[in-house]
Short mmCIF file of C-alpha atoms in Angstrom, two decimals:
data_model
loop_
_atom_site.label_atom_id
_atom_site.label_comp_id
_atom_site.label_asym_id
_atom_site.label_seq_id
_atom_site.Cartn_x
_atom_site.Cartn_y
_atom_site.Cartn_z
CA UNK Z 1473 0.24 -8.96 3.29
CA UNK Z 1474 4.01 -7.89 3.22
CA UNK Z 1475 5.13 -6.92 -0.37
CA UNK Z 1476 8.64 -5.71 1.03
CA UNK Z 1477 11.44 -7.72 2.40
CA UNK Z 1478 13.05 -6.85 5.77
CA UNK Z 1479 15.80 -5.37 3.85
CA UNK Z 1480 13.64 -3.33 2.04
CA UNK Z 1481 11.73 -2.38 4.99
CA UNK Z 1482 14.97 -1.24 6.58
CA UNK Z 1483 15.79 0.63 3.45
CA UNK Z 1484 13.00 3.08 3.71
CA UNK Z 1485 14.91 5.76 5.87
CA UNK Z 1486 18.56 6.09 7.14
CA UNK Z 1487 19.35 3.88 10.17
CA UNK Z 1488 19.46 6.92 12.54
CA UNK Z 1489 16.02 8.10 11.18
CA UNK Z 1490 14.27 4.76 11.40
CA UNK Z 1491 15.78 4.36 14.99
CA UNK Z 1492 14.06 7.49 16.01
CA UNK Z 1493 10.78 6.83 14.16
CA UNK Z 1494 10.67 3.57 15.80
CA UNK Z 1495 10.96 4.83 19.25
CA UNK Z 1496 14.62 3.73 19.78
CA UNK Z 1497 13.34 0.27 19.75
CA UNK Z 1498 15.75 -2.74 19.32
CA UNK Z 1499 15.99 -4.58 16.45
CA UNK Z 1500 13.55 -7.25 17.16
CA UNK Z 1501 10.95 -4.73 18.21
CA UNK Z 1502 11.97 -2.46 15.42
CA UNK Z 1503 11.14 -5.32 12.99
CA UNK Z 1504 7.76 -5.97 14.52
CA UNK Z 1505 6.68 -2.10 14.37
CA UNK Z 1506 7.76 -1.93 10.82
CA UNK Z 1507 5.75 -5.02 9.83
CA UNK Z 1508 2.62 -3.47 11.60
CA UNK Z 1509 3.17 -0.16 9.66
CA UNK Z 1510 3.55 -2.35 6.51
CA UNK Z 1511 0.14 -3.93 7.04
CA UNK Z 1512 -1.38 -0.39 7.82
CA UNK Z 1513 0.10 1.01 4.56
CA UNK Z 1514 -0.68 -2.16 2.74
CA UNK Z 1515 -4.36 -2.03 3.77
CA UNK Z 1516 -4.37 1.80 2.54
CA UNK Z 1517 -2.98 0.90 -0.77
CA UNK Z 1518 -5.49 -2.21 -1.24
CA UNK Z 1519 -8.40 0.05 -0.33
CA UNK Z 1520 -7.50 2.23 -3.72
CA UNK Z 1521 -6.92 -1.18 -5.67
CA UNK Z 1522 -9.78 -3.26 -4.42
CA UNK Z 1523 -12.31 -4.04 -7.20
CA UNK Z 1524 -9.69 -3.14 -9.90
CA UNK Z 1525 -6.68 -5.58 -9.38
CA UNK Z 1526 -6.62 -9.13 -7.77
CA UNK Z 1527 -5.29 -8.71 -4.34
CA UNK Z 1528 -2.80 -9.30 -2.96
CA UNK Z 1529 -0.80 -8.31 -5.87
CA UNK Z 1530 1.27 -11.69 -7.00
CA UNK Z 1531 4.59 -10.01 -8.25
CA UNK Z 1532 5.00 -6.55 -6.93
CA UNK Z 1533 7.34 -4.46 -9.27
CA UNK Z 1534 9.58 -1.59 -8.14
CA UNK Z 1535 6.91 0.77 -9.05
CA UNK Z 1536 4.56 -0.55 -6.56
CA UNK Z 1537 7.19 -1.47 -3.92
CA UNK Z 1538 8.00 2.21 -4.17
CA UNK Z 1539 4.47 3.24 -3.48
CA UNK Z 1540 4.48 0.93 -0.39
CA UNK Z 1541 7.53 2.42 0.84
CA UNK Z 1542 6.36 6.24 0.55
CA UNK Z 1543 3.46 5.43 2.42
CA UNK Z 1544 5.17 3.62 5.00
CA UNK Z 1545 7.55 6.54 5.34
CA UNK Z 1546 4.72 9.02 5.80
CA UNK Z 1547 3.07 6.74 8.49
CA UNK Z 1548 6.28 6.13 10.36
CA UNK Z 1549 6.61 9.93 10.75
CA UNK Z 1550 2.94 10.80 11.43
CA UNK Z 1551 2.94 7.87 14.07
CA UNK Z 1552 5.60 9.55 15.72
CA UNK Z 1553 4.52 13.25 15.56
CA UNK Z 1554 1.67 13.99 13.49
CA UNK Z 1555 1.73 17.53 13.69
CA UNK Z 1556 5.44 17.79 12.55
CA UNK Z 1557 5.68 15.89 9.57
CA UNK Z 1558 8.40 17.56 7.25
CA UNK Z 1559 6.69 19.47 4.43
CA UNK Z 1560 8.83 17.60 1.67
CA UNK Z 1561 7.16 14.08 3.04
CA UNK Z 1562 3.54 15.75 3.24
CA UNK Z 1563 3.88 16.58 -0.33
CA UNK Z 1564 5.33 12.95 -1.14
CA UNK Z 1565 2.30 11.75 0.50
CA UNK Z 1566 0.03 13.71 -1.20
CA UNK Z 1567 1.48 12.79 -4.62
CA UNK Z 1568 1.53 9.11 -3.77
CA UNK Z 1569 -2.34 9.37 -2.83
CA UNK Z 1570 -3.13 11.33 -6.26
CA UNK Z 1571 -1.22 8.30 -7.90
CA UNK Z 1572 -3.29 5.70 -6.27
CA UNK Z 1573 -6.41 7.66 -7.26
CA UNK Z 1574 -5.28 7.65 -10.91
CA UNK Z 1575 -4.55 3.73 -10.58
CA UNK Z 1576 -7.67 3.61 -9.20
CA UNK Z 1577 -9.52 5.45 -12.17
CA UNK Z 1578 -7.35 3.20 -14.71
CA UNK Z 1579 -4.95 6.33 -15.69
CA UNK Z 1580 -2.00 4.50 -14.68
CA UNK Z 1581 -2.09 0.59 -15.25
CA UNK Z 1582 -0.03 -1.57 -12.83
CA UNK Z 1583 1.49 -4.77 -14.06
CA UNK Z 1584 -0.69 -6.98 -11.98
CA UNK Z 1585 -3.81 -9.19 -12.75
CA UNK Z 1586 -6.86 -7.25 -13.07
CA UNK Z 1587 -10.16 -8.26 -11.73
CA UNK Z 1588 -12.33 -9.18 -14.65
CA UNK Z 1589 -16.10 -7.92 -14.95
CA UNK Z 1590 -18.58 -10.18 -16.59
CA UNK Z 1591 -22.63 -9.49 -16.97
CA UNK Z 1592 -24.31 -12.75 -16.19
CA UNK Z 1593 -27.68 -13.92 -17.87
CA UNK Z 1594 -29.68 -13.25 -14.67
CA UNK Z 1595 -29.31 -9.33 -15.11
CA UNK Z 1596 -27.01 -9.25 -12.03
CA UNK Z 1597 -23.40 -8.38 -12.36
CA UNK Z 1598 -20.70 -10.76 -11.49
CA UNK Z 1599 -17.19 -10.36 -10.67
CA UNK Z 1600 -14.85 -12.75 -11.91
CA UNK Z 1601 -11.42 -13.01 -9.98
CA UNK Z 1602 -8.04 -14.28 -10.75
CA UNK Z 1603 -8.52 -17.62 -9.49
CA UNK Z 1604 -11.78 -17.88 -11.72
CA UNK Z 1605 -14.10 -17.86 -8.89
CA UNK Z 1606 -17.14 -16.21 -9.69
CA UNK Z 1607 -19.20 -13.95 -7.10
CA UNK Z 1608 -22.61 -12.36 -7.82
CA UNK Z 1609 -22.97 -8.64 -6.52
CA UNK Z 1610 -26.13 -6.75 -6.09
CA UNK Z 1611 -25.37 -3.41 -8.03
CA UNK Z 1612 -28.21 -0.98 -7.97
#
C-alpha cells in the first residue's frame, strides 16, 4: 500500500541526501527503492493500527502521511548505515513509535474508519469491518 505520491516520496529528504541514502541509484532505481522502503514503513505502521482502524486507511491526511514519511526517513538511514543514524533521527523515530503506540491505545484518534467490534449471540466475539463483512474470532 502506498500512501504517498512519488513527489511526496521525493520530498522526504533533500535531493542530495536521498541520492546518498539510495546508494547513488539513478531515478528509476531510486523510485523502486523508495517504494520498497515505503512498503516496509507501511507494514510497520499497519502493525500498530491493525484491529483499531480499517486498513488500508482510505483517505490519509497530512498527519498520517507525516508518520509514513518519518518512518521512511529512519528506515532509509538505517538501511544505509544502521550504526550511524543521526541522533536527531533516532529521537524522531522514538517519538514516532510512541505516537503510534498512543494511536494504538486510542489516546490519539486518526481521522480514519475504525474497526467496529460487536458481541455475537453465540458467546464469541465478532469484528465488523468497514465493508460490513463480519468475521468470528476466538478470544479466550
